XYZ file of C-alpha atoms in Angstrom:
397
model
C 3.541 20.505 -49.790
C 3.641 24.265 -50.428
C 1.229 25.889 -47.992
C -1.337 28.471 -49.010
C -1.972 31.585 -46.954
C -4.278 31.206 -43.966
C -6.323 34.211 -45.110
C -7.032 32.648 -48.506
C -7.725 29.203 -47.073
C -10.116 30.722 -44.562
C -12.422 32.108 -47.259
C -15.842 30.505 -47.536
C -18.623 31.192 -50.014
C -21.604 29.126 -48.961
C -23.666 29.901 -52.084
C -21.231 28.025 -54.324
C -19.732 25.672 -51.735
C -23.022 23.732 -51.571
C -22.762 23.069 -55.311
C -19.988 20.512 -54.730
C -22.179 17.821 -53.067
C -24.927 18.577 -55.612
C -22.520 17.792 -58.458
C -21.726 14.431 -56.920
C -25.424 13.555 -56.971
C -25.746 14.757 -60.563
C -22.887 12.459 -61.560
C -25.076 9.610 -60.288
C -27.924 10.764 -62.537
C -29.954 12.537 -59.858
C -31.902 15.619 -61.051
C -31.315 18.562 -58.692
C -33.547 21.641 -58.586
C -31.032 24.409 -57.926
C -32.401 27.333 -55.944
C -29.048 28.436 -54.547
C -27.449 30.994 -56.900
C -29.053 34.358 -57.632
C -28.405 34.378 -61.376
C -31.493 35.490 -63.347
C -29.841 34.572 -66.644
C -29.846 30.890 -65.660
C -33.641 31.108 -65.921
C -35.910 33.072 -68.272
C -34.244 36.478 -68.003
C -31.730 38.159 -70.328
C -30.104 41.587 -70.650
C -32.219 43.881 -72.854
C -31.574 43.616 -76.591
C -30.081 47.092 -76.920
C -27.401 46.202 -74.368
C -26.506 42.908 -76.052
C -26.334 44.628 -79.434
C -24.108 47.394 -78.018
C -21.728 44.793 -76.522
C -21.348 42.991 -79.868
C -20.923 46.267 -81.739
C -18.264 47.450 -79.291
C -16.202 44.326 -79.948
C -16.617 44.546 -83.729
C -15.795 48.271 -83.723
C -12.459 47.611 -82.024
C -13.139 48.544 -78.390
C -10.962 45.693 -77.157
C -8.122 47.700 -75.631
C -7.025 48.663 -72.122
C -9.226 51.504 -70.936
C -8.859 54.105 -68.204
C -8.412 52.667 -64.714
C -11.268 54.738 -63.322
C -13.552 53.657 -66.172
C -14.801 54.946 -69.515
C -15.500 58.687 -69.298
C -18.813 58.411 -71.148
C -19.926 55.587 -68.877
C -19.014 57.584 -65.775
C -21.069 60.485 -67.133
C -24.014 58.096 -67.706
C -23.660 56.779 -64.151
C -23.774 60.336 -62.821
C -27.015 61.005 -64.701
C -28.496 57.700 -63.536
C -27.663 58.403 -59.881
C -28.884 61.993 -60.065
C -32.197 60.844 -61.532
C -32.642 57.908 -59.148
C -31.204 59.312 -55.914
C -30.959 63.068 -56.414
C -27.268 63.104 -55.521
C -24.876 65.897 -56.459
C -21.879 64.105 -57.991
C -19.570 64.435 -61.010
C -17.782 61.825 -63.149
C -14.720 62.323 -60.921
C -16.775 60.843 -58.071
C -17.299 57.569 -59.966
C -15.062 54.491 -60.107
C -16.043 51.695 -62.503
C -15.286 48.196 -61.202
C -15.494 44.527 -62.090
C -18.925 44.295 -60.433
C -19.792 45.154 -56.826
C -17.393 42.477 -55.555
C -14.371 44.387 -56.821
C -15.809 47.605 -55.391
C -15.905 45.869 -52.001
C -12.325 44.686 -52.442
C -11.207 48.240 -53.170
C -13.143 49.759 -50.268
C -11.997 47.227 -47.673
C -8.450 47.342 -49.021
C -8.478 51.119 -48.558
C -10.084 51.122 -45.078
C -8.402 48.173 -43.338
C -4.804 47.913 -42.135
C -5.369 45.201 -39.548
C -7.865 44.890 -36.699
C -10.288 47.554 -37.924
C -13.998 46.746 -37.759
C -16.697 46.992 -40.427
C -20.325 46.864 -39.290
C -22.326 44.541 -41.528
C -25.931 43.338 -41.379
C -26.539 39.972 -39.759
C -27.212 37.942 -41.849
C -25.140 39.292 -44.727
C -23.962 38.474 -48.248
C -20.886 36.218 -47.670
C -18.179 38.382 -49.354
C -18.710 41.051 -46.696
C -17.476 38.644 -44.039
C -14.868 36.910 -46.205
C -13.251 40.045 -47.647
C -13.093 41.909 -44.329
C -11.304 38.866 -42.860
C -9.050 38.591 -45.914
C -7.799 42.153 -45.472
C -7.168 41.564 -41.772
C -10.242 43.303 -40.439
C -13.064 42.200 -38.183
C -16.644 41.978 -39.506
C -19.082 42.942 -36.753
C -22.695 41.951 -37.380
C -25.532 44.217 -36.306
C -28.875 42.567 -35.694
C -31.704 42.697 -38.184
C -35.145 41.943 -36.773
C -36.840 39.007 -38.472
C -40.255 39.744 -36.960
C -40.092 43.254 -38.447
C -39.255 42.120 -41.963
C -35.511 41.961 -41.212
C -35.193 45.702 -40.577
C -31.887 46.793 -38.938
C -31.875 47.133 -35.161
C -30.478 50.646 -34.638
C -29.978 50.148 -30.886
C -27.871 47.068 -31.556
C -25.946 48.911 -34.259
C -25.092 51.646 -31.760
C -23.852 49.063 -29.254
C -21.568 47.522 -31.873
C -19.756 50.781 -32.733
C -16.281 51.074 -31.246
C -13.190 53.206 -31.764
C -12.101 50.605 -34.353
C -15.228 50.956 -36.526
C -14.312 52.190 -40.004
C -17.664 51.950 -41.813
C -21.281 50.797 -41.637
C -22.384 48.573 -44.515
C -26.007 48.643 -45.665
C -27.326 46.059 -48.169
C -30.692 47.305 -49.378
C -32.679 45.579 -50.825
C -31.057 42.863 -48.810
C -29.331 39.660 -49.754
C -30.132 37.119 -48.254
C -33.384 38.241 -46.593
C -35.108 40.238 -49.337
C -35.743 43.069 -46.866
C -36.414 46.596 -48.103
C -35.277 49.122 -45.505
C -37.641 51.864 -44.450
C -36.735 55.522 -45.015
C -37.012 56.206 -41.278
C -34.531 53.404 -40.533
C -32.076 54.677 -43.133
C -32.277 58.199 -41.688
C -31.482 56.762 -38.244
C -28.441 54.988 -39.707
C -27.297 58.257 -41.322
C -27.714 60.095 -38.024
C -25.802 57.402 -36.140
C -22.973 57.417 -38.668
C -22.783 61.195 -38.421
C -22.638 61.050 -34.631
C -19.553 58.835 -34.782
C -18.060 60.291 -38.005
C -18.268 56.966 -39.856
C -18.919 56.550 -43.612
C -21.697 54.357 -44.985
C -21.147 51.692 -47.644
C -24.457 51.314 -49.476
C -24.929 48.204 -51.626
C -27.750 49.096 -54.029
C -27.383 46.387 -56.685
C -31.115 45.500 -56.380
C -32.352 49.097 -56.137
C -35.105 48.888 -58.775
C -36.088 45.308 -57.890
C -38.802 46.069 -55.348
C -42.427 44.997 -55.031
C -44.850 46.978 -52.837
C -42.382 49.661 -51.751
C -39.649 51.807 -53.317
C -35.937 51.805 -52.610
C -34.457 54.788 -50.776
C -30.723 55.378 -50.884
C -29.005 56.745 -47.767
C -27.110 58.979 -50.189
C -30.390 60.772 -50.918
C -30.757 61.582 -47.202
C -27.240 62.618 -46.240
C -26.112 66.178 -45.589
C -22.543 65.652 -44.410
C -22.121 61.888 -43.825
C -20.065 60.290 -46.617
C -21.897 57.540 -48.491
C -20.267 55.186 -50.978
C -22.932 53.853 -53.349
C -22.206 50.509 -55.032
C -24.217 49.289 -58.000
C -23.796 47.472 -61.291
C -25.211 45.570 -64.243
C -25.761 42.152 -62.683
C -29.300 42.437 -61.326
C -31.460 45.320 -62.579
C -29.806 45.060 -66.019
C -29.645 41.226 -65.938
C -26.033 41.026 -67.142
C -24.530 38.855 -64.402
C -21.704 37.381 -66.461
C -20.450 40.724 -67.730
C -18.986 41.484 -64.284
C -19.325 45.242 -64.392
C -20.233 47.615 -61.580
C -19.345 50.937 -60.048
C -19.030 52.957 -56.903
C -19.967 56.606 -56.381
C -18.619 58.839 -53.633
C -21.333 61.072 -52.196
C -19.088 63.061 -49.893
C -20.183 66.692 -49.482
C -17.293 67.622 -47.138
C -14.581 65.570 -48.877
C -13.943 63.429 -45.802
C -13.008 60.436 -47.939
C -10.199 62.160 -49.875
C -7.475 59.792 -48.641
C -9.684 56.725 -49.036
C -10.465 57.752 -52.603
C -6.761 58.197 -53.319
C -6.082 54.688 -52.000
C -8.925 53.228 -54.091
C -7.480 54.960 -57.164
C -4.147 53.253 -56.524
C -5.852 49.858 -56.203
C -7.762 50.503 -59.445
C -4.599 51.375 -61.344
C -2.732 48.273 -60.221
C -5.476 46.052 -61.731
C -5.355 48.128 -64.950
C -9.008 48.591 -66.036
C -12.553 47.215 -66.191
C -13.851 45.271 -69.206
C -13.801 47.732 -72.131
C -16.579 46.433 -74.436
C -18.843 45.759 -71.464
C -18.505 49.410 -70.486
C -19.714 50.486 -73.930
C -22.714 48.190 -73.506
C -23.320 49.598 -70.027
C -23.723 53.076 -71.513
C -26.524 51.699 -73.694
C -28.097 50.108 -70.632
C -27.968 53.186 -68.422
C -29.198 55.577 -71.125
C -31.608 53.285 -72.967
C -35.202 52.158 -72.345
C -36.040 50.098 -69.264
C -39.513 48.907 -70.210
C -38.260 45.312 -69.973
C -38.093 45.727 -66.189
C -41.885 45.953 -65.782
C -42.344 42.545 -67.427
C -39.510 40.982 -65.440
C -40.701 42.357 -62.106
C -44.256 41.137 -62.779
C -42.853 37.622 -63.259
C -40.781 37.888 -60.104
C -43.715 39.142 -58.043
C -45.830 36.164 -59.114
C -42.984 33.829 -58.139
C -42.377 35.671 -54.856
C -46.044 35.378 -53.917
C -46.128 31.690 -54.791
C -43.045 30.604 -52.839
C -43.991 32.766 -49.843
C -47.411 31.110 -49.635
C -46.081 27.593 -50.122
C -43.257 27.874 -47.596
C -45.604 29.112 -44.876
C -47.889 26.145 -45.531
C -45.102 23.578 -45.027
C -44.874 22.185 -41.484
C -41.751 23.152 -39.573
C -41.007 26.202 -41.768
C -41.997 29.872 -41.550
C -40.885 32.916 -43.498
C -41.181 36.667 -43.822
C -42.341 38.111 -47.163
C -39.427 39.623 -49.125
C -40.027 43.177 -50.331
C -37.091 43.358 -52.742
C -34.525 41.355 -54.736
C -35.330 37.673 -55.481
C -34.428 35.870 -52.265
C -36.461 34.470 -49.414
C -34.967 33.461 -46.056
C -37.167 30.916 -44.244
C -36.743 29.766 -40.659
C -36.426 26.084 -39.732
C -38.892 25.944 -36.847
C -38.820 22.233 -36.087
C -36.967 19.044 -36.968
C -34.163 16.636 -36.042
C -31.252 18.641 -37.499
C -28.404 19.896 -35.302
C -27.835 22.915 -37.535
C -29.020 24.512 -40.763
C -26.206 23.096 -42.920
C -27.231 19.581 -41.900
C -30.802 20.494 -42.902
C -29.743 21.794 -46.326
C -27.651 18.704 -47.071
C -30.484 16.430 -45.931
C -32.893 18.266 -48.254
C -30.372 17.998 -51.096
C -29.829 14.261 -50.701
C -33.432 13.288 -50.064
C -35.649 15.962 -51.666
C -33.157 16.837 -54.416
C -33.573 20.593 -53.971
C -30.515 22.767 -53.425
C -30.795 25.694 -51.001
C -28.066 27.578 -49.104
C -27.674 27.141 -45.351
C -28.425 30.320 -43.414
C -25.299 30.163 -41.247
C -23.320 30.625 -44.480
C -24.555 34.230 -44.365
C -23.020 34.799 -40.955
C -24.478 35.822 -37.638
C -28.273 35.861 -37.596
C -28.582 33.229 -40.288
C -28.517 30.213 -38.000
C -31.394 27.715 -38.472
C -32.539 29.455 -41.647
C -31.936 28.785 -45.320
C -31.934 30.953 -48.418
C -33.854 30.198 -51.592
C -34.083 32.140 -54.810
C -37.437 32.508 -56.564
C -36.115 33.228 -60.059
C -37.371 29.937 -61.454
C -40.765 29.741 -63.202
C -43.692 28.682 -61.009
C -43.802 25.064 -62.311
C -40.193 24.557 -61.172
C -40.888 26.243 -57.835
C -43.978 24.057 -57.467
C -41.940 20.880 -57.963
C -39.342 22.103 -55.457
C -41.974 23.005 -52.862
C -43.785 19.705 -53.377
C -40.517 17.856 -52.771
C -39.737 19.962 -49.709
C -43.239 19.547 -48.256
C -43.117 15.763 -48.647
C -39.632 15.708 -47.093
C -40.672 17.813 -44.070
C -43.771 15.710 -43.412
C -41.623 12.582 -43.432
C -38.990 14.080 -41.124
C -41.519 15.473 -38.652
C -43.575 12.284 -38.609
């Protein structure tokens, strides 16, 4: 047998890994309520009409060629205007790199920062590619604590303790996946100050930036004076175009400290040729067009957030914090016979026929938790919660 690389074989992606046992049940005719993958388009959400029309027109008008490696110049200009309006940052199109979604942006950033043994500070728990990709490039992901009792806000004291001479960057996912936390402005300023003290850049994942409920998103890039911040964003969430796989990164770097990193990222971008050309044309329509659809979508999500939050806290053996952003909730398994959270999730799958993701799949801090989406309409969430409640009552006697 020809062996695969250890780095590739070591990659895990819990969100999709749990689908495999669910498929086996479906083959047997079992109906599974899937609350594992954060894809709005699998439910009653779609990209706005003007974006879909622009995508089709781009294809029919012949925009099916290789584009520039850094991205379409008009799209980069639209991104600049979007980021200036949203975050008040002083950037130019030369500070923007278009990518195949945020995942490719992460690949570029980690590929440019890591030679072998370097450390990236990530929130614990964290979106799985942060752990997997840092490992893949030979680095070490180091989780900083987030405080569940405080709505999963980052623990700045713990973050300070985790910084070493090998730390290359601090990653911030806000609003957060998997917890749904929305970080406070004061906390973000403390992270900026800490990064400045140790001369470390910040990687800011802002893919859910306009998907908030009671509060408003604040970007660390809007607070920085001299600390470099790499903003990552894209079309998948706020613009509801998950399958288009288009994103971007912006370098907010007042003192040009990231010059060499940017050069390395440019090399990585050129070797993969270019992002999706017609999708970029559609992205221009999205970034410059109306966003009135978002009010309707967020009203639906808030109703679903409120429902699942209430129901989960009423189920014996489970408690949860209220998410303030995105469309995830991260409950704690307070009681039960399970040795670990993966055993819990598989037991729920096989006996309640609801598919969640085990919390340990999101790394340190996720143990004995599970993640659920709340994208589904309330009747589907109600059926899932009814199944879960019955299951927990049976397990707890």
